[in-house]
Amino acid sequence: MHDELPFQLYSAQQVRDLDAQLIAGGLPGLELMRRAAAAAWRSLRHGWPHAGALCVLAGGGNNAGDGYLVAALARKAGWQARVWHLADPTGLQGDAALAHAEALAAGVDIQPWRADAPLEGLVVDALLGTGLKGAAREPYAAAIERINASELPVVAIDLPSGLDADTGAAAGPLVRADLTITFIGLKLGLFTGKGPDHVGSLVFEPLMEEPQNPAHATAQRLAPGNLPRLARRPLNAHKGQYGHLLVIGGDEGTGGAAIMTSEAALRCGAGMLSLATRPSNVTAVLARRPEVMVAGVHSSFAVLELAKKADVLAVGPGLGQGAWGKALASAAATLDAAQVWDADALNLLAAGVVQAPRGPWVMTPHPGEAARLLEVSIKDIEADRPGSARELARRYGGVALLKGFGTLIAHPDGRMALCGEGHPAMATGGLGDILTGIIAALLGQGLAPFEAACLGAWLHGRAGAELGRQGRGLAASDLPPVARQLLEELQPCLN
């Protein structure tokens, strides 16, 4: 489970500030650009040692300067090297202009971009860099489409052109790279939204000797080396020390969701587990998971009685949005116990028919639920996933876990974490119910809401990634045993 990438994720402006600090500290900007170009050249030569030719598509800023210097290095190594420029080189300034001059001196073939420009060998994307906001304009948009249609290996300098470095969104065409070499600080947008699907393999080059100050990062990337930790258990541990969890859900016909949440919580260490559900589900629960103390309930009064013994509530799996579900969610919201809300509990909250919990809590919406909670469109959510997660946490006063590849966990105090684990095979029903149970179990074992959401998201995503290696056909109930094994490997139970 070794992970060599840094944990800190930055905004584009933060990386520009770090760049400026390096230059102010005495490192010339051209030397920084040369280091970036040398790192990119090493990476692409390692990946395609026998390519022998590359063509760089260059824009008009420092990203283009990196591209010109990569072309110069390739030419000096005996490769064929051509630059197609989309911005007149005579308009380049500062270090980018010096980089262009070095490419000319090295004998690089530098030509203005045209619609029928041939692409051959390796394609190096040095078009737009981190400064893009909104959709790429012409002729850049057409050039991006041309790169994607070329069927050639593509190497992106810093990030694929068309990608928003801060949000991972793309308002227009977006380069699909085979390899991305990024510098100085990891950009948040590389890991969420459309970023993961277009970055390809990711190489990070810090270009500096001293590490960045993590206090200035916009988010933390979750990895085995920085996950929140559960305490090891002493030999005389007993069930009362690890949380009594009450799952509330399972309307007529959707009892399976509540059962899966219960099973996931048990597999991830909940000490005791009760389930408040429709009476018609009781027999199925006892047959499937006899460890669950299941109660068929008709009213909110019965839930309040059960909750007197509970430390943590998991509300929403299969709850429904009828009168029964509304009554149970309304009752749960009045309690001080830590809670995890998902699915129909969030839909009821978005509809304004129930209030948010008054105690510490975690919400786990997918983009559709997030859109309803924020009264915007799904497109708006995906256009700024980090901003959406932060707004959910601010507006509702709980930890917001916005699902999707590049899951984001936001705290009302501004902290944010990103989980990059997962697999396309997880695109199936019931996975959210499993996540709810995992997080609730971690809450019951003493983690604070933000930490429980972070560790829960990682266990869930990593379990799905491991199961996804087998391909399509993953079932949600496959996950709990794998999550249990991962937790034991990372954080052994026994003291």
Coordinates of C-alpha atoms in Angstrom, one line a residue:
M1 CA 0.0 0.0 0.0
H2 CA 3.0 2.3 -0.5
D3 CA 2.1 5.7 -2.0
E4 CA 4.9 8.0 -3.0
L5 CA 2.8 11.1 -3.9
P6 CA 2.6 14.0 -1.3
F7 CA -0.5 14.3 0.8
Q8 CA -1.0 18.0 0.2
L9 CA -3.3 19.3 -2.6
Y10 CA -3.1 22.9 -3.7
S11 CA -5.1 25.4 -5.7
A12 CA -3.6 26.8 -8.9
Q13 CA -3.0 30.2 -7.1
Q14 CA -1.3 28.5 -4.2
V15 CA 1.1 26.7 -6.6
R16 CA 1.8 30.0 -8.4
D17 CA 2.6 31.5 -5.0
L18 CA 5.0 28.7 -4.2
D19 CA 6.6 29.2 -7.6
A20 CA 7.0 32.9 -6.8
Q21 CA 8.5 32.1 -3.4
L22 CA 11.1 29.9 -5.0
I23 CA 12.1 32.7 -7.4
A24 CA 12.1 35.3 -4.7
G25 CA 14.3 33.0 -2.7
G26 CA 17.0 33.2 -5.3
L27 CA 16.1 30.4 -7.8
P28 CA 15.9 32.1 -11.3
G29 CA 12.7 31.5 -13.1
L30 CA 14.4 30.1 -16.2
E31 CA 16.3 27.6 -14.0
L32 CA 12.9 26.5 -12.5
M33 CA 11.6 26.1 -16.1
R34 CA 14.7 24.1 -17.1
R35 CA 14.2 21.8 -14.1
A36 CA 10.6 21.2 -15.1
A37 CA 11.5 20.5 -18.7
A38 CA 14.3 18.1 -17.6
A39 CA 11.9 16.2 -15.4
A40 CA 9.3 16.0 -18.2
W41 CA 12.0 14.8 -20.6
R42 CA 13.1 12.1 -18.2
S43 CA 9.6 10.8 -17.7
L44 CA 8.6 10.7 -21.3
R45 CA 11.9 9.1 -22.4
H46 CA 11.4 6.5 -19.7
G47 CA 7.9 5.8 -20.9
W48 CA 8.7 5.7 -24.6
P49 CA 12.4 5.3 -24.9
H50 CA 12.4 4.4 -28.6
A51 CA 9.9 7.0 -29.8
G52 CA 12.6 9.0 -31.5
A53 CA 10.2 11.9 -32.4
L54 CA 7.9 14.3 -30.6
C55 CA 5.8 17.2 -31.4
V56 CA 4.9 19.9 -28.9
L57 CA 1.7 21.9 -29.0
A58 CA 2.6 25.2 -27.3
G59 CA 0.4 28.1 -26.1
G60 CA 1.6 31.5 -24.9
G61 CA 2.6 31.2 -21.3
N62 CA 5.1 29.5 -19.0
N63 CA 3.5 26.2 -19.8
A64 CA 4.6 26.8 -23.4
G65 CA 8.1 27.7 -22.2
D66 CA 8.3 24.2 -20.6
G67 CA 7.2 22.7 -23.9
Y68 CA 9.9 24.6 -25.9
L69 CA 12.6 23.4 -23.5
V70 CA 11.4 19.8 -23.7
A71 CA 11.6 20.0 -27.5
A72 CA 15.2 21.4 -27.2
L73 CA 16.2 18.5 -24.9
A74 CA 14.7 16.0 -27.4
R75 CA 16.5 17.6 -30.3
K76 CA 19.8 17.6 -28.5
A77 CA 19.3 13.9 -27.8
G78 CA 19.0 13.2 -31.5
W79 CA 15.2 13.0 -31.7
Q80 CA 13.1 14.7 -34.3
A81 CA 11.4 17.6 -32.5
R82 CA 8.8 20.0 -33.7
V83 CA 6.7 22.7 -32.0
W84 CA 3.3 23.8 -33.3
H85 CA 2.6 27.1 -31.6
L86 CA -0.9 28.5 -31.2
A87 CA 0.4 31.8 -29.8
D88 CA 2.9 33.9 -31.8
P89 CA 6.3 33.4 -30.2
T90 CA 7.2 37.0 -30.7
G91 CA 4.6 37.8 -28.1
L92 CA 6.2 35.6 -25.4
Q93 CA 7.7 37.4 -22.5
G94 CA 10.3 36.7 -19.8
D95 CA 11.4 33.1 -19.2
A96 CA 9.0 31.7 -21.9
A97 CA 10.7 33.9 -24.5
L98 CA 14.1 32.7 -23.4
A99 CA 12.9 29.1 -23.6
H100 CA 11.7 29.7 -27.2
A101 CA 15.2 31.1 -28.0
E102 CA 16.8 28.0 -26.6
A103 CA 14.6 25.8 -28.7
L104 CA 15.5 27.8 -31.9
A105 CA 19.2 27.5 -31.0
A106 CA 18.9 23.7 -30.6
G107 CA 17.4 23.4 -34.1
V108 CA 13.8 22.6 -33.2
D109 CA 11.4 23.0 -36.1
I110 CA 9.0 25.6 -34.9
Q111 CA 5.9 26.2 -37.0
P112 CA 2.5 28.0 -36.5
W113 CA -0.4 25.7 -35.8
R114 CA -2.7 25.0 -38.7
A115 CA -5.8 22.8 -39.0
D116 CA -4.0 20.1 -41.1
A117 CA -0.7 20.1 -39.0
P118 CA 0.6 16.6 -38.9
L119 CA 1.1 15.0 -35.5
E120 CA 3.7 12.2 -35.1
G121 CA 5.7 10.4 -32.5
L122 CA 4.9 11.6 -29.0
V123 CA 2.5 14.5 -28.6
V124 CA 3.4 16.9 -25.8
D125 CA 0.5 19.1 -24.5
A126 CA 2.0 22.5 -23.5
L127 CA -1.1 24.5 -24.4
L128 CA -2.8 26.0 -21.4
G129 CA -1.4 25.0 -18.1
T130 CA -3.1 26.0 -14.8
G131 CA -4.4 29.4 -15.8
L132 CA -7.5 28.2 -17.6
K133 CA -11.0 29.2 -16.3
G134 CA -14.0 28.1 -18.4
A135 CA -13.8 26.5 -21.8
A136 CA -10.8 26.5 -24.0
R137 CA -11.3 29.0 -26.9
E138 CA -10.4 28.5 -30.5
P139 CA -7.9 27.6 -31.9
Y140 CA -7.1 25.8 -28.6
A141 CA -10.3 23.8 -28.5
A142 CA -9.7 22.4 -32.0
A143 CA -6.1 21.6 -31.2
I144 CA -7.3 19.6 -28.1
E145 CA -9.8 17.7 -30.2
R146 CA -7.0 17.0 -32.7
I147 CA -4.7 15.6 -30.0
N148 CA -7.5 13.3 -28.7
A149 CA -8.2 12.0 -32.2
S150 CA -4.5 11.4 -33.1
E151 CA -4.3 8.0 -31.4
L152 CA -0.7 8.9 -30.4
P153 CA 0.8 8.8 -26.9
V154 CA 0.1 12.1 -25.2
V155 CA 2.2 13.7 -22.4
A156 CA 0.7 16.6 -20.6
I157 CA 2.9 19.2 -19.0
D158 CA 1.6 20.2 -15.5
L159 CA -2.0 19.2 -16.3
P160 CA -4.1 18.2 -19.3
S161 CA -5.2 21.3 -21.2
G162 CA -8.9 22.1 -20.7
L163 CA -8.9 20.9 -17.1
D164 CA -9.7 23.3 -14.3
A165 CA -6.8 22.9 -11.8
D166 CA -9.0 23.8 -8.8
T167 CA -12.2 21.9 -9.5
G168 CA -11.4 19.1 -11.9
A169 CA -14.1 20.3 -14.2
A170 CA -13.9 20.9 -17.9
A171 CA -16.3 23.3 -19.6
G172 CA -15.1 22.3 -23.0
P173 CA -12.8 19.8 -24.7
L174 CA -10.1 18.3 -22.5
V175 CA -6.9 16.5 -23.4
R176 CA -6.8 12.8 -22.6
A177 CA -3.2 12.2 -21.6
D178 CA -1.4 9.0 -21.2
L179 CA 1.1 10.6 -18.8
T180 CA 0.9 13.9 -16.9
I181 CA 4.0 15.4 -15.2
T182 CA 3.0 18.0 -12.6
F183 CA 5.3 20.4 -10.7
I184 CA 5.9 22.1 -7.3
G185 CA 2.5 21.1 -5.8
L186 CA -0.2 18.6 -6.6
K187 CA -3.3 20.4 -7.9
L188 CA -6.7 19.4 -6.5
G189 CA -8.3 19.2 -9.9
L190 CA -6.0 16.3 -10.9
F191 CA -7.8 14.0 -8.5
T192 CA -11.5 14.8 -8.7
G193 CA -14.2 15.4 -11.3
K194 CA -12.9 14.7 -14.8
G195 CA -9.2 14.9 -13.7
P196 CA -8.6 11.2 -12.9
D197 CA -10.1 10.1 -16.2
H198 CA -7.8 12.4 -18.3
V199 CA -4.5 12.5 -16.4
G200 CA -3.3 9.0 -17.2
S201 CA -0.2 8.0 -15.2
L202 CA 0.8 10.9 -12.8
V203 CA 4.4 11.9 -12.1
F204 CA 5.1 14.6 -9.5
E205 CA 8.3 16.6 -9.6
P206 CA 8.6 19.2 -6.7
L207 CA 11.5 21.1 -8.3
M208 CA 12.7 22.1 -4.9
E209 CA 14.7 20.6 -2.1
E210 CA 12.5 21.7 0.8
P211 CA 9.0 20.3 1.1
Q212 CA 5.9 22.6 1.0
N213 CA 4.2 23.8 4.1
P214 CA 1.2 21.5 4.5
A215 CA -0.6 24.2 6.5
H216 CA -1.2 26.1 3.3
A217 CA -2.7 23.2 1.4
T218 CA -6.3 23.5 0.2
A219 CA -6.9 19.8 0.9
Q220 CA -5.3 16.6 2.1
R221 CA -5.1 13.5 -0.1
L222 CA -6.0 10.4 1.8
A223 CA -3.4 7.6 1.7
P224 CA -2.3 4.8 4.0
G225 CA 0.4 7.0 5.5
N226 CA -2.0 9.7 6.8
L227 CA -5.3 8.0 7.5
P228 CA -7.0 8.6 10.9
R229 CA -6.3 5.8 13.3
L230 CA -8.4 3.7 15.6
A231 CA -6.9 2.8 18.9
R232 CA -5.7 -0.8 19.3
R233 CA -7.9 -2.8 21.7
P234 CA -6.7 -4.2 25.0
L235 CA -7.1 -7.8 25.9
N236 CA -9.9 -7.1 28.3
A237 CA -11.9 -5.2 25.7
H238 CA -15.7 -5.6 25.7
K239 CA -18.5 -4.7 23.3
G240 CA -19.7 -1.8 25.3
Q241 CA -16.5 0.2 24.6
Y242 CA -17.0 0.2 20.8
G243 CA -20.3 1.8 20.2
H244 CA -24.0 0.8 20.2
L245 CA -25.1 1.7 16.7
L246 CA -28.8 2.1 15.7
V247 CA -29.6 1.8 12.0
I248 CA -32.9 3.5 11.1
G249 CA -34.3 2.5 7.7
G250 CA -35.8 -0.3 5.6
D251 CA -39.3 0.7 4.4
E252 CA -41.5 -1.8 2.7
G253 CA -39.6 -3.3 -0.2
T254 CA -36.2 -1.7 0.7
G255 CA -35.2 -3.6 3.7
G256 CA -32.0 -4.9 2.0
A257 CA -30.4 -1.4 2.3
A258 CA -30.7 -1.3 6.1
I259 CA -29.4 -4.9 6.3
M260 CA -26.3 -4.0 4.3
T261 CA -25.6 -1.0 6.4
S262 CA -25.9 -3.1 9.5
E263 CA -23.6 -5.8 8.1
A264 CA -21.0 -3.2 7.1
A265 CA -21.0 -1.7 10.5
L266 CA -20.5 -5.1 12.2
R267 CA -17.7 -6.0 9.9
C268 CA -15.9 -2.7 10.6
G269 CA -16.0 -3.1 14.4
A270 CA -19.3 -1.8 15.9
G271 CA -19.6 -3.2 19.4
M272 CA -23.4 -3.7 19.3
L273 CA -25.9 -3.1 16.6
S274 CA -29.7 -2.5 16.6
L275 CA -31.9 -1.9 13.6
A276 CA -35.3 -0.1 13.6
T277 CA -37.1 -1.1 10.5
R278 CA -40.5 -2.2 9.2
P279 CA -42.0 -5.2 11.0
S280 CA -42.1 -7.1 7.7
N281 CA -38.3 -7.0 7.5
V282 CA -37.6 -8.6 10.9
T283 CA -37.6 -12.2 9.7
A284 CA -35.2 -11.5 6.8
V285 CA -32.8 -9.6 9.1
L286 CA -32.7 -12.5 11.6
A287 CA -32.1 -15.0 8.8
R288 CA -29.4 -12.9 7.2
R289 CA -27.6 -11.5 10.2
P290 CA -28.7 -12.9 13.6
E291 CA -26.1 -10.6 15.4
V292 CA -28.4 -7.6 14.7
M293 CA -30.9 -6.7 17.4
V294 CA -33.8 -5.9 15.1
A295 CA -37.0 -4.2 16.1
G296 CA -40.1 -3.7 13.9
V297 CA -41.3 -0.2 14.5
H298 CA -44.5 1.7 13.6
S299 CA -43.8 5.1 15.1
S300 CA -41.2 7.7 16.0
F301 CA -41.9 6.9 19.7
A302 CA -40.5 3.4 19.3
V303 CA -37.3 4.8 17.6
L304 CA -36.8 7.3 20.4
E305 CA -37.0 4.4 22.9
L306 CA -34.4 2.4 21.0
A307 CA -32.2 5.4 20.6
K308 CA -31.8 5.8 24.4
K309 CA -29.2 3.0 24.3
A310 CA -27.5 4.1 21.2
D311 CA -24.2 6.0 20.8
V312 CA -24.5 6.5 17.0
L313 CA -27.4 6.6 14.5
A314 CA -27.2 5.6 10.8
V315 CA -30.3 7.2 9.2
G316 CA -31.6 6.8 5.7
P317 CA -30.8 3.4 4.1
G318 CA -34.1 2.3 2.4
L319 CA -36.0 4.7 4.6
G320 CA -38.4 5.9 2.0
Q321 CA -39.9 9.4 1.8
G322 CA -43.4 8.6 3.1
A323 CA -44.9 9.3 6.4
W324 CA -43.1 6.5 8.2
G325 CA -39.7 7.6 7.0
K326 CA -40.4 11.2 7.7
A327 CA -41.5 10.4 11.3
L328 CA -38.4 8.4 12.0
A329 CA -35.9 10.9 10.5
S330 CA -37.6 13.7 12.3
A331 CA -37.2 11.8 15.6
A332 CA -33.5 11.1 14.9
A333 CA -32.8 14.8 14.2
T334 CA -33.8 15.7 17.7
L335 CA -31.2 13.5 19.3
D336 CA -27.7 14.5 20.4
A337 CA -26.0 11.3 19.4
A338 CA -23.5 11.3 16.5
Q339 CA -25.2 10.4 13.2
V340 CA -24.6 9.5 9.6
W341 CA -27.3 10.5 7.1
D342 CA -27.7 9.1 3.6
A343 CA -30.2 8.4 0.9
D344 CA -33.8 9.2 1.8
A345 CA -32.9 11.0 5.0
L346 CA -31.0 13.5 2.8
N347 CA -33.9 13.7 0.3
L348 CA -36.3 14.5 3.2
L349 CA -33.8 17.1 4.5
A350 CA -33.6 18.7 1.0
A351 CA -37.4 18.8 0.7
G352 CA -37.5 20.8 4.0
V353 CA -39.8 18.3 5.8
V354 CA -37.1 17.3 8.4
Q355 CA -34.4 19.3 10.1
A356 CA -30.7 18.5 10.2
P357 CA -29.4 16.6 13.2
R358 CA -28.6 18.9 16.1
G359 CA -25.6 16.9 17.2
P360 CA -22.3 16.0 15.4
W361 CA -23.1 14.3 12.0
V362 CA -21.9 13.2 8.6
M363 CA -23.9 13.5 5.4
T364 CA -22.9 11.3 2.4
P365 CA -24.7 12.6 -0.7
H366 CA -24.1 11.6 -4.3
P367 CA -24.1 14.5 -6.8
G368 CA -27.9 14.2 -7.3
E369 CA -28.6 14.4 -3.6
A370 CA -26.1 17.2 -3.2
A371 CA -27.9 19.2 -6.0
R372 CA -31.2 18.8 -4.2
L373 CA -29.6 19.9 -0.9
L374 CA -28.1 23.0 -2.5
E375 CA -31.0 23.7 -4.8
V376 CA -28.9 23.7 -7.9
S377 CA -28.4 21.3 -10.8
I378 CA -26.1 18.3 -10.9
K379 CA -24.1 20.1 -13.6
D380 CA -23.5 22.9 -11.1
I381 CA -22.3 20.4 -8.5
E382 CA -19.9 18.8 -10.9
A383 CA -18.7 22.2 -12.2
D384 CA -17.2 22.8 -8.7
R385 CA -17.1 19.7 -6.6
P386 CA -14.8 21.2 -3.9
G387 CA -16.9 24.3 -3.6
S388 CA -20.1 22.2 -3.4
A389 CA -18.7 20.0 -0.7
R390 CA -17.7 23.1 1.3
E391 CA -21.1 24.7 0.9
L392 CA -22.9 21.6 2.0
A393 CA -20.8 21.5 5.2
R394 CA -21.3 25.3 5.8
R395 CA -25.0 25.3 5.1
Y396 CA -26.0 22.2 7.1
G397 CA -23.4 22.3 9.9
G398 CA -22.1 18.8 9.4
V399 CA -19.3 17.0 7.7
A400 CA -20.1 16.6 4.0
L401 CA -18.9 13.6 2.1
L402 CA -19.6 14.3 -1.6
K403 CA -19.4 10.9 -3.4
G404 CA -17.9 10.2 -6.8
F405 CA -14.4 9.3 -8.0
G406 CA -12.3 11.8 -6.2
T407 CA -14.6 11.8 -3.2
L408 CA -14.4 15.0 -1.1
I409 CA -14.9 15.3 2.6
A410 CA -15.5 18.8 3.9
H411 CA -15.7 20.0 7.5
P412 CA -17.6 23.2 8.4
D413 CA -14.3 24.7 9.7
G414 CA -12.8 24.6 6.2
R415 CA -10.8 21.4 6.4
M416 CA -11.0 19.2 3.3
A417 CA -9.8 15.7 2.3
L418 CA -9.9 13.8 -0.9
C419 CA -10.2 10.1 -1.4
G420 CA -8.9 8.9 -4.8
E421 CA -9.7 5.2 -4.3
G422 CA -12.4 3.5 -6.2
H423 CA -13.2 1.5 -9.4
P424 CA -15.8 1.7 -12.2
A425 CA -17.1 -1.7 -11.1
M426 CA -18.6 0.2 -8.1
A427 CA -21.2 1.7 -10.3
T428 CA -24.0 -0.5 -8.8
G429 CA -26.7 -0.1 -6.2
G430 CA -26.1 -0.4 -2.5
L431 CA -22.6 0.9 -2.2
G432 CA -23.8 4.0 -0.4
D433 CA -25.5 1.8 2.2
I434 CA -22.2 0.1 2.9
L435 CA -20.3 3.4 3.2
T436 CA -22.9 4.6 5.8
G437 CA -22.4 1.5 7.9
I438 CA -18.6 1.8 7.8
I439 CA -18.6 5.4 8.9
A440 CA -21.1 4.8 11.6
A441 CA -19.0 1.9 13.0
L442 CA -15.9 4.2 13.1
L443 CA -17.9 6.9 14.9
G444 CA -18.9 4.3 17.5
Q445 CA -15.2 3.4 18.1
G446 CA -14.3 6.9 19.0
L447 CA -13.4 8.8 15.8
A448 CA -14.7 12.3 15.3
P449 CA -17.0 12.8 12.4
F450 CA -14.4 14.2 10.0
E451 CA -11.9 11.5 10.8
A452 CA -14.5 8.8 10.6
A453 CA -15.7 10.0 7.2
C454 CA -12.1 10.1 5.9
L455 CA -11.1 6.6 7.1
G456 CA -14.5 5.3 6.0
A457 CA -14.3 6.7 2.5
W458 CA -10.8 5.3 2.0
L459 CA -11.7 1.8 3.3
H460 CA -14.8 1.8 1.1
G461 CA -13.0 3.0 -2.0
R462 CA -10.0 0.8 -1.6
A463 CA -12.2 -2.3 -1.0
G464 CA -14.0 -1.5 -4.2
A465 CA -10.8 -1.0 -6.1
E466 CA -9.5 -4.4 -5.0
L467 CA -12.8 -6.2 -5.8
G468 CA -13.0 -4.2 -9.1
R469 CA -9.9 -6.1 -10.4
Q470 CA -12.3 -9.0 -11.0
G471 CA -14.3 -6.8 -13.4
R472 CA -18.0 -6.1 -13.7
G473 CA -20.5 -7.8 -11.4
L474 CA -19.4 -6.4 -8.1
A475 CA -22.2 -6.6 -5.5
A476 CA -22.4 -4.2 -2.6
S477 CA -22.5 -6.9 0.0
D478 CA -19.1 -8.1 -1.3
L479 CA -17.4 -5.1 0.3
P480 CA -17.7 -5.5 4.1
P481 CA -15.3 -8.5 4.4
V482 CA -12.7 -6.8 2.3
A483 CA -13.0 -3.5 4.2
R484 CA -12.6 -5.5 7.4
Q485 CA -9.4 -7.1 6.1
L486 CA -8.0 -3.7 5.0
L487 CA -8.7 -2.2 8.4
E488 CA -6.9 -5.0 10.1
E489 CA -3.9 -4.8 7.8
L490 CA -3.6 -1.0 8.4
Q491 CA -4.7 -0.8 12.0
P492 CA -4.5 -4.2 13.8
C493 CA -7.1 -4.8 16.5
L494 CA -4.9 -6.4 19.1
N495 CA -2.7 -4.3 21.3

